[in-house]
């Protein structure tokens, strides 16, 4: 589908295709629809609850109250379905998205060599040569890839496209939303959330502005149509302990769950 839609989606008409009312025609319960028994069954199998229990929607209205396919794509969990764990604990860092750990990189450099089978990360490129980038030389970088909760159909024989197979490389070349956050915890200090739209048809939307004061669980943005991935980048002074991966392998971490524990800053 990506190969077919990509040439058209970076146009005004492509944007309207997913945001106008007509796009709701696929949000139906008939065969092939996103609310068909097959599609709902695949999603409910993963979430262990019904669609109505999991997502903010209006079951009594046409198309469950969604105003467009894009509105459906960025649907929100109901309160308490994905609670923020330890919301007042400054020594833990929570998962920003529903996602699977792809790679943890230590000592990331401003620029690095790229090899076909062992791709590195180039901070200057990822951070678009931002003036703050120099503070992250030697950084710890966590790269995670999408969970499957936005996709309601199963594929018994997945065949990732070339973009999906080049996860590290696309963090330096694809559309990116950079959100630098200064933590009140000196052991964390400055960090950066990097939202990456994996392909030409992906969109990242920011919900925060410079100077905003955030707390755990606040929404900072969203990914729209297309695949997406993100990185969390921490200064080398920030000492982190990654929590155990969920089981079985390939299971996404739940948004709001504990991702890292932070060691206390040393006193010189």
Coordinates of N, CA and C in Angstrom, one line a residue, residues 14-239:
X14 N -3.9 14.4 -1.4 CA -3.5 13.3 -0.6 C -3.9 13.5 0.9
X15 N -3.7 14.7 1.4 CA -4.0 15.1 2.7 C -5.6 15.0 2.9
X16 N -6.3 15.5 2.0 CA -7.8 15.5 2.1 C -8.3 14.1 2.0
X17 N -7.6 13.2 1.3 CA -8.1 11.9 1.2 C -8.3 11.2 2.5
X18 N -7.5 11.5 3.5 CA -7.6 10.9 4.8 C -8.2 11.7 5.9
X19 N -8.6 13.0 5.6 CA -9.1 13.9 6.6 C -10.5 14.4 6.3
X20 N -11.1 14.0 5.1 CA -12.4 14.5 4.8 C -13.4 13.4 5.3
X21 N -14.7 13.8 5.3 CA -15.8 12.9 5.8 C -15.9 11.7 4.9
X22 N -15.6 11.8 3.6 CA -15.7 10.6 2.8 C -14.8 9.5 3.2
X23 N -13.7 9.8 3.8 CA -12.8 8.8 4.3 C -13.3 7.9 5.3
X24 N -14.5 8.3 5.9 CA -15.1 7.4 6.9 C -15.8 6.2 6.3
X25 N -15.9 6.1 5.0 CA -16.6 5.1 4.4 C -16.0 3.7 4.7
X26 N -14.8 3.6 5.1 CA -14.1 2.4 5.4 C -14.3 2.0 6.9
X27 N -14.8 3.0 7.7 CA -15.0 2.8 9.1 C -16.4 2.2 9.4
X28 N -16.6 0.9 8.9 CA -17.9 0.2 8.9 C -17.7 -1.2 9.4
X29 N -18.8 -1.8 9.7 CA -18.7 -3.2 10.2 C -18.8 -4.3 9.1
X30 N -19.1 -3.9 7.9 CA -19.2 -4.9 6.8 C -17.8 -5.4 6.5
X31 N -17.8 -6.5 5.7 CA -16.5 -7.2 5.4 C -15.5 -6.2 4.7
X32 N -14.3 -6.3 5.2 CA -13.3 -5.4 4.7 C -13.2 -4.1 5.4
X33 N -14.2 -3.7 6.3 CA -14.2 -2.5 7.0 C -13.3 -2.6 8.3
X34 N -12.9 -1.4 8.8 CA -12.1 -1.4 9.9 C -12.8 -1.8 11.2
X35 N -14.1 -1.9 11.2 CA -14.9 -2.3 12.3 C -15.5 -3.7 12.0
X36 N -15.1 -4.4 11.0 CA -15.6 -5.7 10.7 C -15.2 -6.7 11.9
X37 N -15.8 -7.8 11.9 CA -15.5 -8.8 13.0 C -14.1 -9.2 12.9
X38 N -13.5 -9.4 11.7 CA -12.1 -9.8 11.6 C -11.2 -8.8 12.1
X39 N -11.4 -7.5 11.7 CA -10.5 -6.4 12.1 C -10.6 -6.2 13.6
X40 N -11.8 -6.2 14.1 CA -11.9 -6.0 15.6 C -11.3 -7.1 16.4
X41 N -11.5 -8.4 15.9 CA -11.0 -9.5 16.6 C -9.5 -9.5 16.7
X42 N -8.8 -9.1 15.6 CA -7.3 -9.0 15.6 C -6.9 -8.0 16.7
X43 N -7.5 -6.9 16.7 CA -7.1 -5.8 17.7 C -7.5 -6.2 19.1
X44 N -8.7 -6.8 19.3 CA -9.1 -7.1 20.6 C -8.3 -8.3 21.2
X45 N -7.7 -9.1 20.3 CA -6.9 -10.2 20.7 C -5.6 -9.7 21.4
X46 N -5.1 -8.6 20.9 CA -3.9 -8.0 21.4 C -4.2 -7.2 22.7
X47 N -5.3 -6.4 22.7 CA -5.6 -5.5 23.8 C -6.3 -6.3 25.0
X48 N -6.8 -7.4 24.7 CA -7.5 -8.2 25.7 C -8.7 -7.5 26.2
X49 N -9.4 -6.7 25.4 CA -10.6 -6.0 25.7 C -11.3 -5.5 24.4
X50 N -12.5 -5.2 24.5 CA -13.2 -4.8 23.3 C -12.8 -3.4 22.8
X51 N -13.1 -3.1 21.5 CA -12.7 -1.8 21.0 C -13.3 -0.7 21.8
X52 N -14.6 -0.8 22.1 CA -15.3 0.2 22.9 C -14.7 0.4 24.3
X53 N -14.2 -0.6 24.9 CA -13.6 -0.5 26.2 C -12.2 0.1 26.1
X54 N -11.5 -0.1 25.0 CA -10.1 0.4 24.9 C -10.1 1.9 24.5
X55 N -10.9 2.3 23.5 CA -10.7 3.5 22.8 C -11.8 4.5 23.1
X56 N -11.5 5.8 23.1 CA -12.5 6.8 23.2 C -13.3 6.9 21.8
X57 N -14.6 6.5 21.9 CA -15.4 6.5 20.7 C -16.8 6.7 21.1
X58 N -17.7 6.7 20.1 CA -19.2 6.9 20.4 C -19.9 5.8 19.6
X59 N -20.0 4.6 20.3 CA -20.5 3.4 19.6 C -21.9 3.6 19.0
X60 N -22.7 4.5 19.5 CA -24.1 4.7 19.0 C -24.2 5.6 17.8
X61 N -23.1 6.2 17.4 CA -23.1 7.1 16.3 C -22.5 6.4 15.1
X62 N -22.8 6.9 13.9 CA -22.2 6.3 12.6 C -20.7 6.4 12.7
X63 N -20.0 5.4 12.2 CA -18.6 5.4 12.2 C -18.0 5.5 13.6
X64 N -18.7 5.2 14.6 CA -18.3 5.3 16.0 C -17.9 6.7 16.4
X65 N -18.4 7.6 15.7 CA -18.2 9.0 16.1 C -16.9 9.6 15.5
X66 N -16.1 8.9 14.8 CA -14.9 9.4 14.2 C -15.2 10.3 13.0
X67 N -14.6 11.4 12.9 CA -14.9 12.4 11.9 C -14.2 12.2 10.6
X68 N -13.2 11.3 10.6 CA -12.4 11.0 9.4 C -11.6 9.8 9.7
X69 N -10.9 9.2 8.6 CA -10.0 8.1 8.8 C -8.9 8.5 9.7
X70 N -8.4 9.7 9.4 CA -7.2 10.2 10.2 C -7.6 10.4 11.7
X71 N -8.9 10.8 12.0 CA -9.3 10.9 13.3 C -9.4 9.5 14.0
X72 N -9.7 8.5 13.2 CA -9.7 7.1 13.7 C -8.2 6.7 14.0
X73 N -7.3 7.0 13.1 CA -5.9 6.6 13.2 C -5.3 7.1 14.5
X74 N -5.6 8.3 14.9 CA -5.0 8.9 16.1 C -5.9 8.8 17.3
X75 N -6.8 7.8 17.3 CA -7.7 7.7 18.4 C -7.0 7.5 19.8
X76 N -7.6 7.8 20.8 CA -7.0 7.9 22.1 C -7.5 6.7 23.0
X77 N -6.6 6.2 23.9 CA -7.1 5.2 24.9 C -8.0 5.9 25.9
X78 N -8.9 5.1 26.4 CA -9.8 5.6 27.4 C -8.9 5.7 28.7
X79 N -9.4 6.6 29.6 CA -8.7 6.8 30.8 C -8.6 5.5 31.6
X80 N -7.5 5.3 32.2 CA -7.2 4.1 33.0 C -6.8 2.8 32.2
X81 N -7.0 2.9 30.8 CA -6.6 1.7 30.0 C -5.0 1.7 30.0
X82 N -4.4 2.9 29.9 CA -3.0 3.0 29.9 C -2.6 4.0 30.9
X83 N -2.6 3.7 32.2 CA -2.3 4.7 33.2 C -0.8 5.0 33.2
X84 N -0.4 6.2 33.6 CA 1.0 6.6 33.8 C 1.5 6.0 35.1
X85 N 2.4 5.1 35.1 CA 2.9 4.5 36.3 C 3.9 5.4 37.0
X86 N 3.7 5.5 38.3 CA 4.6 6.4 39.2 C 4.6 7.8 38.6
X87 N 3.5 8.5 38.5 CA 3.5 9.8 37.8 C 4.3 10.9 38.5
X88 N 4.5 10.7 39.8 CA 5.2 11.7 40.6 C 6.7 11.3 40.9
X89 N 7.2 10.2 40.3 CA 8.5 9.8 40.6 C 9.5 10.3 39.6
X90 N 10.4 11.2 40.0 CA 11.4 11.8 39.1 C 12.5 10.9 38.8
X91 N 12.6 9.7 39.4 CA 13.7 8.8 39.2 C 13.4 7.7 38.2
X92 N 12.2 7.8 37.5 CA 11.9 6.9 36.5 C 11.4 7.6 35.3
X93 N 11.6 7.0 34.1 CA 11.2 7.5 32.8 C 10.2 6.5 32.2
X94 N 9.1 7.1 31.7 CA 8.0 6.2 31.2 C 8.1 6.1 29.7
X95 N 7.5 5.1 29.2 CA 7.4 4.9 27.7 C 6.5 5.9 27.1
X96 N 7.0 6.5 26.0 CA 6.3 7.7 25.4 C 5.3 7.2 24.4
X97 N 5.5 6.0 23.9 CA 4.5 5.4 22.9 C 4.4 3.9 23.1
X98 N 3.4 3.4 22.5 CA 3.2 1.9 22.5 C 4.2 1.4 21.5
X99 N 5.3 0.7 21.9 CA 6.3 0.4 20.9 C 7.2 -0.7 21.5
X100 N 8.0 -1.3 20.5 CA 8.9 -2.4 20.8 C 10.3 -1.9 20.7
X101 N 11.2 -2.3 21.7 CA 12.6 -1.9 21.6 C 13.3 -2.4 20.4
X102 N 13.9 -1.5 19.6 CA 14.6 -1.9 18.5 C 16.1 -2.0 18.8
X103 N 16.7 -0.9 19.4 CA 18.1 -0.9 19.7 C 18.4 0.1 20.8
X104 N 19.4 -0.3 21.6 CA 19.9 0.7 22.6 C 21.3 1.0 22.2
X105 N 21.6 2.2 21.9 CA 22.9 2.6 21.5 C 23.6 3.4 22.6
X106 N 24.8 3.0 22.9 CA 25.7 3.8 23.8 C 26.7 4.6 23.1
X107 N 27.1 5.7 23.7 CA 28.2 6.5 23.1 C 27.9 7.0 21.7
X108 N 26.7 7.4 21.4 CA 26.4 7.9 20.1 C 27.2 9.2 19.8
X109 N 27.6 9.3 18.5 CA 28.5 10.4 18.1 C 27.9 11.4 17.2
X110 N 28.4 12.6 17.1 CA 27.9 13.6 16.2 C 27.7 13.2 14.8
X111 N 28.8 12.5 14.3 CA 28.7 11.8 13.0 C 29.3 10.5 13.1
X112 N 28.9 9.6 12.2 CA 29.5 8.2 12.3 C 29.4 7.6 10.9
X113 N 30.1 6.5 10.7 CA 30.0 5.8 9.5 C 28.8 4.9 9.4
X114 N 28.3 4.7 8.2 CA 27.1 3.8 8.1 C 27.5 2.6 7.3
X115 N 27.2 1.4 7.8 CA 27.5 0.2 7.1 C 26.2 -0.6 6.9
X116 N 26.2 -1.4 5.9 CA 24.9 -2.0 5.5 C 24.3 -2.9 6.6
X117 N 25.2 -3.6 7.3 CA 24.6 -4.6 8.3 C 24.8 -4.1 9.7
X118 N 25.3 -3.0 10.0 CA 25.5 -2.5 11.3 C 25.4 -1.0 11.4
X119 N 24.2 -0.5 11.1 CA 24.1 1.0 11.0 C 24.2 1.7 12.3
X120 N 24.9 2.8 12.3 CA 25.1 3.6 13.4 C 24.2 4.8 13.4
X121 N 24.2 5.6 14.5 CA 23.4 6.8 14.6 C 24.3 8.0 14.5
X122 N 23.8 9.0 13.7 CA 24.5 10.3 13.6 C 23.7 11.4 14.2
X123 N 24.2 11.8 15.4 CA 23.4 12.8 16.2 C 23.2 14.1 15.5
X124 N 24.2 14.6 14.8 CA 24.1 15.9 14.1 C 23.0 15.8 13.0
X125 N 22.9 14.7 12.3 CA 21.8 14.5 11.3 C 20.5 14.3 12.0
X126 N 20.4 13.4 13.0 CA 19.1 13.2 13.7 C 18.6 14.5 14.2
X127 N 19.4 15.3 14.9 CA 19.0 16.5 15.5 C 19.1 17.7 14.6
X128 N 19.4 17.5 13.3 CA 19.3 18.6 12.3 C 20.3 19.7 12.7
X129 N 21.4 19.4 13.2 CA 22.5 20.3 13.6 C 21.9 21.4 14.5
X130 N 21.0 21.0 15.4 CA 20.5 22.0 16.4 C 21.6 22.4 17.3
X131 N 21.6 23.7 17.8 CA 22.7 24.2 18.7 C 22.8 23.3 20.0
X132 N 21.7 22.6 20.4 CA 21.8 21.8 21.6 C 22.4 20.4 21.3
X133 N 22.7 20.1 20.0 CA 23.1 18.7 19.7 C 24.5 18.4 20.4
X134 N 25.3 19.4 20.5 CA 26.7 19.2 21.1 C 26.6 18.6 22.5
X135 N 25.5 18.9 23.2 CA 25.4 18.4 24.6 C 25.2 16.9 24.6
X136 N 24.9 16.3 23.5 CA 24.6 14.8 23.5 C 25.7 14.0 22.9
X137 N 26.8 14.5 22.7 CA 28.0 13.7 22.2 C 28.3 12.6 23.3
X138 N 28.3 11.4 22.8 CA 28.5 10.3 23.7 C 27.2 9.8 24.4
X139 N 26.1 10.2 23.8 CA 24.8 10.0 24.4 C 24.4 8.5 24.4
X140 N 23.4 8.2 25.3 CA 22.6 7.0 25.2 C 21.4 7.2 24.4
X141 N 21.1 6.3 23.5 CA 20.0 6.5 22.6 C 19.1 5.2 22.6
X142 N 17.8 5.3 22.9 CA 16.9 4.2 22.8 C 16.1 4.4 21.6
X143 N 16.1 3.4 20.7 CA 15.3 3.5 19.4 C 14.2 2.4 19.5
X144 N 13.0 2.8 19.4 CA 11.9 1.8 19.5 C 11.1 1.9 18.2
X145 N 10.4 0.9 17.8 CA 9.6 0.8 16.6 C 8.1 0.6 17.0
X146 N 7.2 0.8 16.0 CA 5.8 0.8 16.4 C 5.3 -0.5 17.0
X147 N 4.4 -0.3 17.9 CA 3.6 -1.5 18.3 C 2.5 -1.7 17.2
X148 N 1.6 -2.6 17.5 CA 0.7 -3.0 16.4 C -0.7 -2.6 16.7
X149 N -1.0 -1.7 17.7 CA -2.3 -1.4 18.1 C -3.1 -0.5 17.1
X150 N -2.4 0.2 16.2 CA -3.1 1.0 15.3 C -3.4 0.2 14.0
X151 N -2.9 -1.0 13.9 CA -3.1 -1.9 12.7 C -4.1 -3.0 13.1
X152 N -5.3 -2.9 12.5 CA -6.3 -3.9 13.0 C -6.4 -5.1 12.1
X153 N -5.4 -5.3 11.2 CA -5.4 -6.5 10.3 C -4.1 -7.3 10.6
X154 N -4.2 -8.6 10.5 CA -3.1 -9.4 10.7 C -2.5 -9.8 9.3
X155 N -1.2 -10.0 9.3 CA -0.5 -10.5 8.1 C 0.4 -11.7 8.4
X156 N 0.0 -12.8 7.9 CA 0.7 -14.0 8.2 C 2.1 -14.1 7.6
X157 N 2.4 -13.3 6.6 CA 3.7 -13.3 5.9 C 4.2 -11.9 5.7
X158 N 4.5 -11.2 6.8 CA 5.0 -9.8 6.7 C 6.3 -9.7 5.9
X159 N 6.3 -8.7 5.1 CA 7.5 -8.4 4.3 C 7.8 -6.9 4.3
X160 N 8.6 -6.5 5.3 CA 8.8 -5.1 5.5 C 9.5 -4.4 4.3
X161 N 9.1 -3.2 4.0 CA 9.7 -2.5 2.9 C 11.1 -2.0 3.3
X162 N 11.8 -1.4 2.3 CA 13.2 -1.1 2.5 C 13.3 0.0 3.6
X163 N 12.3 0.9 3.8 CA 12.4 1.9 4.8 C 12.3 1.2 6.2
X164 N 11.4 0.3 6.3 CA 11.2 -0.4 7.6 C 12.5 -1.2 8.0
X165 N 13.2 -1.7 6.9 CA 14.4 -2.5 7.2 C 15.6 -1.6 7.5
X166 N 15.5 -0.3 7.4 CA 16.6 0.6 7.6 C 16.3 1.6 8.7
X167 N 15.9 1.0 9.8 CA 15.4 1.8 10.9 C 16.4 2.9 11.4
X168 N 17.6 2.5 11.6 CA 18.6 3.4 12.1 C 18.9 4.5 11.1
X169 N 19.0 4.2 9.8 CA 19.3 5.2 8.8 C 18.2 6.2 8.7
X170 N 16.9 5.8 8.7 CA 15.8 6.7 8.5 C 15.7 7.8 9.6
X171 N 16.3 7.5 10.8 CA 16.2 8.5 11.9 C 17.0 9.8 11.5
X172 N 17.9 9.7 10.5 CA 18.7 10.8 10.0 C 18.1 11.5 8.8
X173 N 17.2 10.9 8.1 CA 16.8 11.4 6.8 C 15.3 11.7 6.7
X174 N 14.5 11.0 7.5 CA 13.0 11.2 7.4 C 12.5 12.4 8.1
X175 N 11.2 12.7 8.0 CA 10.6 13.8 8.7 C 10.8 13.5 10.2
X176 N 11.2 14.6 11.0 CA 11.5 14.3 12.4 C 10.9 15.5 13.2
X177 N 10.3 15.2 14.3 CA 9.8 16.1 15.3 C 10.7 16.1 16.5
X178 N 11.4 17.2 16.8 CA 12.4 17.2 17.9 C 11.8 17.9 19.1
X179 N 11.7 17.3 20.2 CA 11.2 17.9 21.4 C 12.3 17.8 22.5
X180 N 13.0 18.9 22.8 CA 14.0 18.9 23.8 C 13.3 19.2 25.2
X181 N 13.5 18.4 26.1 CA 12.9 18.5 27.4 C 14.0 18.7 28.5
X182 N 13.8 19.7 29.3 CA 14.8 19.9 30.5 C 14.1 19.4 31.7
X183 N 14.6 18.3 32.3 CA 14.0 17.7 33.5 C 14.4 18.5 34.7
X184 N 13.5 18.5 35.7 CA 13.8 19.1 37.0 C 14.8 18.2 37.8
X185 N 14.9 17.0 37.4 CA 15.8 16.0 38.0 C 17.2 16.2 37.4
X186 N 18.1 16.7 38.2 CA 19.5 17.0 37.6 C 20.2 15.7 37.1
X187 N 19.7 14.5 37.6 CA 20.3 13.3 37.1 C 19.9 13.0 35.6
X188 N 18.8 13.6 35.2 CA 18.3 13.5 33.8 C 18.8 14.7 33.0
X189 N 18.5 15.9 33.5 CA 18.8 17.1 32.8 C 18.1 17.2 31.4
X190 N 18.9 17.6 30.4 CA 18.3 17.8 29.1 C 18.2 16.4 28.4
X191 N 17.1 16.2 27.7 CA 17.0 15.0 26.9 C 16.2 15.4 25.6
X192 N 16.1 14.5 24.7 CA 15.3 14.8 23.4 C 14.5 13.7 23.0
X193 N 13.2 13.9 22.7 CA 12.3 13.0 22.1 C 12.4 13.3 20.6
X194 N 12.6 12.2 19.8 CA 12.7 12.4 18.3 C 11.6 11.5 17.7
X195 N 10.5 12.2 17.2 CA 9.5 11.4 16.5 C 9.8 11.4 15.0
X196 N 9.8 10.2 14.5 CA 10.3 10.0 13.1 C 9.2 9.4 12.3
X197 N 8.8 10.1 11.2 CA 7.9 9.6 10.2 C 8.7 8.7 9.2
X198 N 8.4 7.4 9.2 CA 9.2 6.4 8.5 C 9.3 6.7 7.0
X199 N 8.2 7.1 6.4 CA 8.2 7.2 5.0 C 7.7 8.6 4.5
X200 N 7.6 8.8 3.2 CA 7.2 10.1 2.7 C 5.8 10.4 3.1
X201 N 5.0 9.4 3.4 CA 3.6 9.7 3.7 C 3.3 9.8 5.2
X202 N 4.3 9.8 6.0 CA 4.1 9.9 7.4 C 4.1 11.4 7.9
X203 N 3.4 11.7 8.9 CA 3.3 13.0 9.4 C 3.4 13.0 11.0
X204 N 4.2 14.0 11.5 CA 4.3 14.1 12.9 C 3.7 15.5 13.3
X205 N 2.9 15.5 14.4 CA 2.3 16.7 14.8 C 2.7 17.0 16.2
X206 N 3.1 18.2 16.5 CA 3.5 18.7 17.8 C 2.4 19.3 18.5
X207 N 2.3 19.0 19.8 CA 1.3 19.6 20.7 C 1.9 20.5 21.8
X208 N 3.2 20.7 21.7 CA 3.8 21.5 22.8 C 4.6 22.6 22.1
X209 N 4.9 23.6 22.9 CA 5.7 24.8 22.4 C 6.8 25.1 23.4
X210 N 7.8 25.9 22.9 CA 8.9 26.2 23.8 C 8.3 27.0 25.0
X211 N 8.8 26.6 26.2 CA 8.4 27.2 27.4 C 7.3 26.5 28.2
X212 N 6.7 25.5 27.5 CA 5.6 24.7 28.2 C 6.2 23.9 29.3
X213 N 5.4 23.8 30.4 CA 5.8 23.0 31.6 C 5.0 21.7 31.5
X214 N 5.7 20.6 31.5 CA 5.1 19.3 31.3 C 5.1 18.4 32.5
X215 N 4.2 17.5 32.6 CA 4.3 16.5 33.6 C 4.1 15.1 33.0
X216 N 4.5 14.1 33.7 CA 4.4 12.7 33.1 C 2.9 12.5 32.6
X217 N 2.8 11.9 31.5 CA 1.5 11.6 30.9 C 0.9 12.6 30.0
X218 N 1.5 13.8 30.0 CA 1.0 14.8 29.1 C 1.2 14.4 27.6
X219 N 0.2 14.7 26.8 CA 0.4 14.5 25.3 C 1.3 15.5 24.7
X220 N 2.3 15.1 24.0 CA 3.3 16.0 23.4 C 3.2 16.0 21.9
X221 N 2.4 15.1 21.3 CA 2.3 15.1 19.8 C 1.7 13.8 19.4
X222 N 1.6 13.6 18.1 CA 1.0 12.4 17.5 C 1.6 12.1 16.1
X223 N 1.5 10.8 15.8 CA 1.9 10.4 14.4 C 0.6 10.2 13.6
X224 N 0.6 10.7 12.4 CA -0.5 10.5 11.5 C -0.2 9.5 10.4
X225 N -1.0 9.4 9.3 CA -0.9 8.3 8.4 C 0.5 7.9 8.0
X226 N 0.8 6.6 8.0 CA 2.1 6.1 7.7 C 2.7 5.5 8.9
X227 N 3.8 4.8 8.7 CA 4.4 4.2 9.9 C 5.2 5.2 10.6
X228 N 5.6 4.9 11.8 CA 6.3 5.8 12.7 C 7.2 5.1 13.6
X229 N 8.3 5.8 14.1 CA 9.2 5.3 15.1 C 9.7 6.4 15.9
X230 N 10.3 6.2 17.0 CA 10.9 7.3 17.8 C 12.1 6.9 18.5
X231 N 12.9 7.9 18.9 CA 14.1 7.7 19.7 C 14.0 8.6 20.9
X232 N 14.6 8.2 22.0 CA 14.8 9.0 23.2 C 16.4 9.1 23.4
X233 N 16.8 10.4 23.4 CA 18.3 10.6 23.5 C 18.6 11.3 24.8
X234 N 19.6 10.8 25.5 CA 20.0 11.3 26.8 C 21.5 11.6 26.8
X235 N 21.8 12.7 27.5 CA 23.2 13.1 27.6 C 24.1 12.0 28.3
X236 N 25.4 11.9 28.0 CA 26.2 10.9 28.6 C 26.2 10.9 30.1
X237 N 25.9 12.1 30.7 CA 25.9 12.2 32.2 C 24.7 11.5 32.8
X238 N 23.7 11.2 32.0 CA 22.5 10.5 32.5 C 22.7 9.0 32.5
X239 N 22.7 8.4 33.7 CA 22.9 7.0 33.9 C 21.6 6.3 34.0

